[in-house]
Coordinates of C-alpha atoms in Angstrom, one line a residue:
N26 CA 63.7 -69.5 50.0
S27 CA 65.3 -66.2 49.2
P28 CA 63.1 -63.0 49.8
I29 CA 64.6 -61.7 46.5
K30 CA 63.2 -64.7 44.6
S31 CA 59.8 -64.2 46.2
E32 CA 59.6 -60.6 45.1
S33 CA 60.8 -61.7 41.7
A34 CA 57.9 -64.2 41.5
G35 CA 55.3 -61.5 42.1
A36 CA 56.8 -59.1 39.5
P37 CA 54.9 -60.5 36.5
H38 CA 51.6 -59.7 38.2
L39 CA 52.7 -56.1 38.7
R40 CA 54.0 -55.9 35.2
N41 CA 50.7 -57.2 33.8
S42 CA 48.7 -54.6 35.8
S43 CA 51.0 -51.8 34.7
S44 CA 50.7 -53.0 31.1
R45 CA 46.9 -53.1 31.2
W46 CA 46.8 -49.6 32.7
L47 CA 49.1 -48.2 30.0
H48 CA 47.0 -49.9 27.3
S49 CA 43.9 -48.4 28.8
M50 CA 45.4 -44.9 28.8
S51 CA 46.6 -45.4 25.3
S52 CA 43.1 -46.5 24.2
S53 CA 41.6 -43.4 25.9
D54 CA 44.1 -41.2 24.1
D55 CA 43.2 -42.8 20.8
W56 CA 39.5 -42.3 21.4
L57 CA 40.0 -38.7 22.3
E58 CA 42.1 -38.1 19.3
Q59 CA 39.6 -39.8 17.1
S60 CA 36.7 -37.9 18.7
S61 CA 38.5 -34.6 18.1
K62 CA 38.9 -35.5 14.4
E63 CA 35.1 -36.3 14.1
V64 CA 33.9 -33.0 15.7
K65 CA 32.6 -30.8 12.9
P66 CA 32.3 -27.0 13.3
V67 CA 28.7 -25.8 13.8
V68 CA 27.5 -24.0 10.8
P69 CA 25.2 -21.1 11.7
R70 CA 21.6 -21.7 10.5
M71 CA 20.4 -19.2 7.9
P72 CA 17.3 -17.3 9.2
S73 CA 14.1 -18.4 7.5
A74 CA 10.6 -17.1 7.0
V75 CA 7.3 -18.0 5.4
L76 CA 6.0 -15.1 3.4
A77 CA 2.4 -15.3 2.2
I78 CA 0.8 -12.9 -0.3
S79 CA -2.9 -13.1 0.0
G80 CA -5.7 -11.4 -2.0
A81 CA -5.8 -7.9 -0.5
S82 CA -4.5 -5.0 -2.6
G83 CA -1.0 -4.1 -1.7
A84 CA 1.0 -6.9 -3.4
R85 CA 3.8 -4.4 -3.8
Y86 CA 4.4 -4.5 -0.1
G87 CA 5.0 -8.2 -0.3
V88 CA 7.3 -7.9 -3.3
R89 CA 9.5 -5.3 -1.6
L90 CA 9.6 -7.3 1.6
L91 CA 10.7 -10.4 -0.2
E92 CA 13.5 -8.5 -1.9
Q93 CA 14.7 -7.1 1.4
L94 CA 14.6 -10.5 3.2
C95 CA 16.5 -12.3 0.4
T96 CA 19.0 -9.5 0.3
A97 CA 19.5 -9.8 4.0
G98 CA 20.4 -13.5 3.6
W99 CA 17.1 -15.1 4.7
E100 CA 15.7 -18.3 3.3
V101 CA 12.2 -17.5 2.2
H102 CA 9.4 -19.9 1.4
L103 CA 6.9 -17.9 -0.7
V104 CA 3.2 -18.8 -0.7
V105 CA 0.7 -16.9 -3.0
T106 CA -3.0 -17.4 -3.0
S107 CA -5.0 -17.4 -6.2
A108 CA -6.3 -13.9 -5.5
G109 CA -2.8 -12.9 -4.5
A110 CA -1.5 -14.0 -7.9
I111 CA -4.2 -11.8 -9.5
N112 CA -3.0 -8.8 -7.6
L113 CA 0.6 -9.5 -8.3
D114 CA -0.1 -9.4 -12.0
L115 CA -2.5 -6.4 -11.7
E116 CA -0.3 -4.2 -9.4
C117 CA 3.2 -5.4 -10.2
G118 CA 3.1 -7.1 -13.6
I119 CA 4.8 -10.3 -12.3
T120 CA 3.8 -13.9 -11.7
P121 CA 4.5 -15.8 -8.4
E122 CA 7.0 -18.0 -10.3
E123 CA 8.9 -14.9 -11.7
L124 CA 8.9 -13.3 -8.3
A125 CA 10.4 -16.3 -6.5
A126 CA 13.0 -16.9 -9.3
T127 CA 14.1 -13.3 -9.3
N128 CA 14.8 -13.3 -5.6
G129 CA 16.0 -16.8 -5.0
A130 CA 12.9 -17.7 -2.9
L131 CA 11.2 -21.2 -2.8
L132 CA 7.7 -21.0 -4.1
E133 CA 5.3 -23.3 -2.3
D134 CA 1.9 -24.4 -3.7
N135 CA -0.9 -23.0 -1.6
D136 CA -2.9 -26.2 -2.0
N137 CA 0.0 -28.4 -0.7
L138 CA -0.8 -29.0 3.0
A139 CA 2.2 -31.4 3.1
A140 CA 4.7 -28.6 2.4
K141 CA 7.4 -27.8 4.9
A142 CA 5.7 -24.7 6.1
A143 CA 2.6 -26.8 7.1
S144 CA 4.5 -28.5 9.9
G145 CA 5.4 -27.3 13.4
S146 CA 8.5 -29.5 13.4
A147 CA 9.9 -27.4 10.5
K148 CA 11.5 -24.4 12.2
F149 CA 11.0 -21.0 10.7
D150 CA 12.0 -17.8 12.5
A151 CA 9.0 -15.8 11.3
Y152 CA 5.8 -16.0 9.4
V153 CA 4.5 -12.9 7.5
I154 CA 1.2 -12.5 5.6
C155 CA 1.7 -9.4 3.5
P156 CA -0.8 -8.2 2.4
A157 CA -3.3 -10.0 4.6
S158 CA -6.8 -10.1 3.3
G159 CA -9.8 -9.9 5.7
T160 CA -10.8 -13.4 4.7
T161 CA -7.3 -14.8 5.6
M162 CA -7.3 -13.0 9.0
G163 CA -10.9 -14.2 9.6
K164 CA -9.9 -17.8 9.1
L165 CA -6.9 -17.5 11.4
A166 CA -9.0 -15.8 14.1
N167 CA -11.4 -18.7 14.0
G168 CA -9.0 -21.6 13.8
I169 CA -9.5 -22.5 10.1
S170 CA -6.5 -23.8 8.2
D171 CA -7.8 -24.9 4.8
N172 CA -4.8 -23.9 2.7
L173 CA -1.0 -23.5 3.1
V174 CA -1.2 -19.8 4.0
T175 CA -3.7 -20.3 6.9
R176 CA -2.1 -23.6 7.9
A177 CA 1.3 -21.9 8.2
G178 CA -0.3 -19.1 10.2
M179 CA -1.9 -21.7 12.5
V180 CA 1.5 -23.4 13.0
A181 CA 2.9 -20.0 14.1
L182 CA 0.1 -19.6 16.6
K183 CA 0.3 -23.1 18.1
E184 CA 4.1 -23.0 18.2
R185 CA 4.1 -19.5 19.7
R186 CA 6.3 -18.1 16.9
K187 CA 6.5 -14.7 15.4
L188 CA 3.5 -14.0 13.1
V189 CA 3.0 -10.6 11.4
V190 CA -0.1 -9.8 9.5
V191 CA -0.3 -6.7 7.3
P192 CA -3.9 -5.8 6.5
R193 CA -4.5 -3.0 3.9
E194 CA -8.3 -2.9 3.8
T195 CA -10.0 0.4 4.6
P196 CA -12.4 1.1 6.2
Y197 CA -12.6 -2.0 8.4
A198 CA -15.8 -3.8 9.2
T199 CA -16.5 -4.4 12.8
V200 CA -16.0 -8.2 12.4
Q201 CA -12.5 -7.5 10.9
L202 CA -11.6 -5.3 13.8
E203 CA -12.8 -8.0 16.2
N204 CA -10.7 -10.6 14.3
M205 CA -7.6 -8.4 14.5
T206 CA -8.2 -7.8 18.2
R207 CA -8.4 -11.6 18.8
L208 CA -5.2 -12.2 16.8
S209 CA -3.4 -9.4 18.7
S210 CA -4.5 -10.9 22.0
W211 CA -2.8 -14.2 20.9
G212 CA 0.5 -12.4 20.3
V213 CA 0.2 -11.8 16.6
V214 CA 1.6 -8.5 15.3
V215 CA -1.1 -6.7 13.4
L216 CA 0.8 -4.1 11.3
P217 CA -1.6 -2.2 9.0
A218 CA 0.0 -0.9 5.8
N219 CA -0.3 2.7 6.9
P220 CA 2.7 4.8 5.7
G221 CA 3.9 7.8 7.6
F222 CA 4.8 11.2 6.1
Y223 CA 7.3 12.7 8.5
N224 CA 10.1 11.6 6.3
K225 CA 8.7 13.6 3.4
P226 CA 8.1 10.8 0.9
E227 CA 8.5 11.8 -2.7
T228 CA 7.6 8.5 -4.5
I229 CA 5.3 5.5 -4.1
D230 CA 8.5 3.5 -3.4
D231 CA 9.1 5.7 -0.4
L232 CA 5.6 5.0 1.0
V233 CA 6.1 1.3 0.4
D234 CA 9.5 1.3 2.1
F235 CA 8.0 3.0 5.2
V236 CA 5.7 0.0 5.8
V237 CA 8.3 -2.6 4.8
A238 CA 10.8 -1.0 7.2
R239 CA 8.3 -1.5 10.1
I240 CA 7.9 -5.2 9.2
L241 CA 11.7 -5.7 9.0
D242 CA 12.0 -4.1 12.4
Q243 CA 9.6 -6.7 13.8
L244 CA 11.8 -9.4 12.4
D245 CA 15.0 -7.8 13.8
V246 CA 16.4 -7.4 10.2
E247 CA 18.9 -4.6 9.7
H248 CA 18.0 -2.3 6.9
E249 CA 18.5 1.2 5.5
L250 CA 14.9 1.9 4.3
G251 CA 13.8 5.4 5.0
Q252 CA 14.7 7.7 7.9
R253 CA 14.2 6.9 11.6
W254 CA 12.7 9.5 13.8
T255 CA 15.4 11.2 15.9
G256 CA 13.4 13.7 18.0
E257 CA 15.3 16.6 16.5
E258 CA 12.8 17.1 13.6
I259 CA 10.6 19.6 15.4
H260 CA 13.5 21.7 16.6
A261 CA 14.9 21.8 13.1
A262 CA 11.5 22.9 11.7
E263 CA 11.2 25.6 14.4
S264 CA 14.7 26.8 13.6
A265 CA 13.9 27.0 9.9
N266 CA 10.6 28.7 10.5
P267 CA 10.1 30.8 13.6
D268 CA 6.3 30.8 13.0
F269 CA 6.2 27.0 13.0
T270 CA 3.6 25.6 15.4
P271 CA 3.8 21.8 16.1

């Protein structure tokens, strides 16, 4: 038998192995090409917040905050308590439905404990109660979640998410101070609606904007409300008035 013939006899086996390898590589290339076609670009998620307006006076703060969040491109789920709706009408001449529609927010029923805001699996970047009544804060401080506002607040607490409460009551009862202290110790931002005057406010809107600006700062929302303290104000006052005493 010729050695050449023997090598020739083994050739089909080599050719088959080579063919299978080439087919495998081709299949891999096809899979990679198909996978690359199926990959979709990741769309950035719009920041979202639950904004609750409860029964304390100061509905105007909540209205202005909603305007600013929606203008900044946030998705806002608005919840208004029955007492909050009364104050919206009394102080701003607007209904919860009109407020939501005007700003493109989603109005949630405060009695609906099956709403998106009631679940910890529904991700929101922030929860704000503005204004926050003493009753609402008292419920949160004692683990009571009997409506959507308090349930959403409890979700923020249990999920360790940003929760800002904006009380406007004055003076405070001792029990209210204790409730706020308890909430603060749990990581809640207690931000009373106390406007400053160093920026020389001229209108009620200026006073409202001062407080809303502080809330937006807590949410890392860029804004142009009011003037920030620069540290040069006292020097400017001294230069303008030599008799000025800080």
